[in-house]
Amino acid sequence: MPDGSVLIIGGIGATGVADTLELFTLDAGFVAVSTLPSNAGVVDFAATPLPDGRVLLTGGRRCMDVMMCPPLDTAFIARLDPIDGTVDVVATDRMSVPRAGHSATL
């Protein structure tokens, strides 16, 4: 992130999907800062840092099982609020093709 912190997004935890976004800094360690929308991918998505400090999150799946969780066509922008340290996650236009396990290059 622009302030030198690291944004942890998605994954699968011991109790299911990890929807909580965490910000890691050397001073504070891991701090929960936001939650992913219920239709955002938590695995196999692409996270693309944008020049203005935001992060584009595209596609992915809601679980590890490719038969139970088809690829998603959703896209979101994550933005760190430098004043209070929270992360806003807002939906953008949907992709024309659902995908997971892809990469995205700026």
PDB file of C-alpha atoms in Angstrom, residues 1 6 8 11-12 15 20-21 25 33 35-36 45 50 59 64-65 70 72-73 76-77 85-86 89 94 98 100-101:
ATOM      1  CA  MET A   1       0.000   0.000   0.000  1.00  0.00           C
ATOM      2  CA  VAL A   6       0.636  -4.734   3.446  1.00  0.00           C
ATOM      3  CA  ILE A   8      -3.981  -9.208   3.283  1.00  0.00           C
ATOM      4  CA  GLY A  11      -8.113 -17.003   1.596  1.00  0.00           C
ATOM      5  CA  ILE A  12      -9.540 -20.043   3.326  1.00  0.00           C
ATOM      6  CA  THR A  15     -13.767 -22.109   9.720  1.00  0.00           C
ATOM      7  CA  THR A  20     -11.772 -10.093   6.539  1.00  0.00           C
ATOM      8  CA  LEU A  21      -9.193  -7.761   5.031  1.00  0.00           C
ATOM      9  CA  THR A  25       2.341  -2.759   9.635  1.00  0.00           C
ATOM     10  CA  VAL A  33      -9.720  -3.102   8.437  1.00  0.00           C
ATOM     11  CA  THR A  35     -14.703  -7.142   4.975  1.00  0.00           C
ATOM     12  CA  LEU A  36     -14.964  -8.425   1.423  1.00  0.00           C
ATOM     13  CA  PHE A  45      -8.580 -13.984  -7.744  1.00  0.00           C
ATOM     14  CA  LEU A  50      -3.022   0.664  -9.321  1.00  0.00           C
ATOM     15  CA  GLY A  59     -12.692 -12.801 -10.376  1.00  0.00           C
ATOM     16  CA  MET A  64     -11.325 -24.212  -3.038  1.00  0.00           C
ATOM     17  CA  ASP A  65     -13.603 -26.815  -4.653  1.00  0.00           C
ATOM     18  CA  PRO A  70     -17.505 -21.668 -10.246  1.00  0.00           C
ATOM     19  CA  LEU A  72     -16.774 -15.234 -10.653  1.00  0.00           C
ATOM     20  CA  ASP A  73     -17.160 -12.231 -12.947  1.00  0.00           C
ATOM     21  CA  PHE A  76     -13.892  -4.529  -6.816  1.00  0.00           C
ATOM     22  CA  ILE A  77     -11.644  -1.621  -5.925  1.00  0.00           C
ATOM     23  CA  GLY A  85      -6.639   3.301   8.306  1.00  0.00           C
ATOM     24  CA  THR A  86      -9.793   1.578   7.069  1.00  0.00           C
ATOM     25  CA  VAL A  89     -14.183  -1.945  -0.962  1.00  0.00           C
ATOM     26  CA  ARG A  94     -18.493  -6.901 -13.916  1.00  0.00           C
ATOM     27  CA  PRO A  98     -16.030 -15.175 -15.281  1.00  0.00           C
ATOM     28  CA  ALA A 100     -10.355 -17.707 -11.643  1.00  0.00           C
ATOM     29  CA  GLY A 101      -6.673 -18.540 -11.389  1.00  0.00           C
TER      30      GLY A 101
END
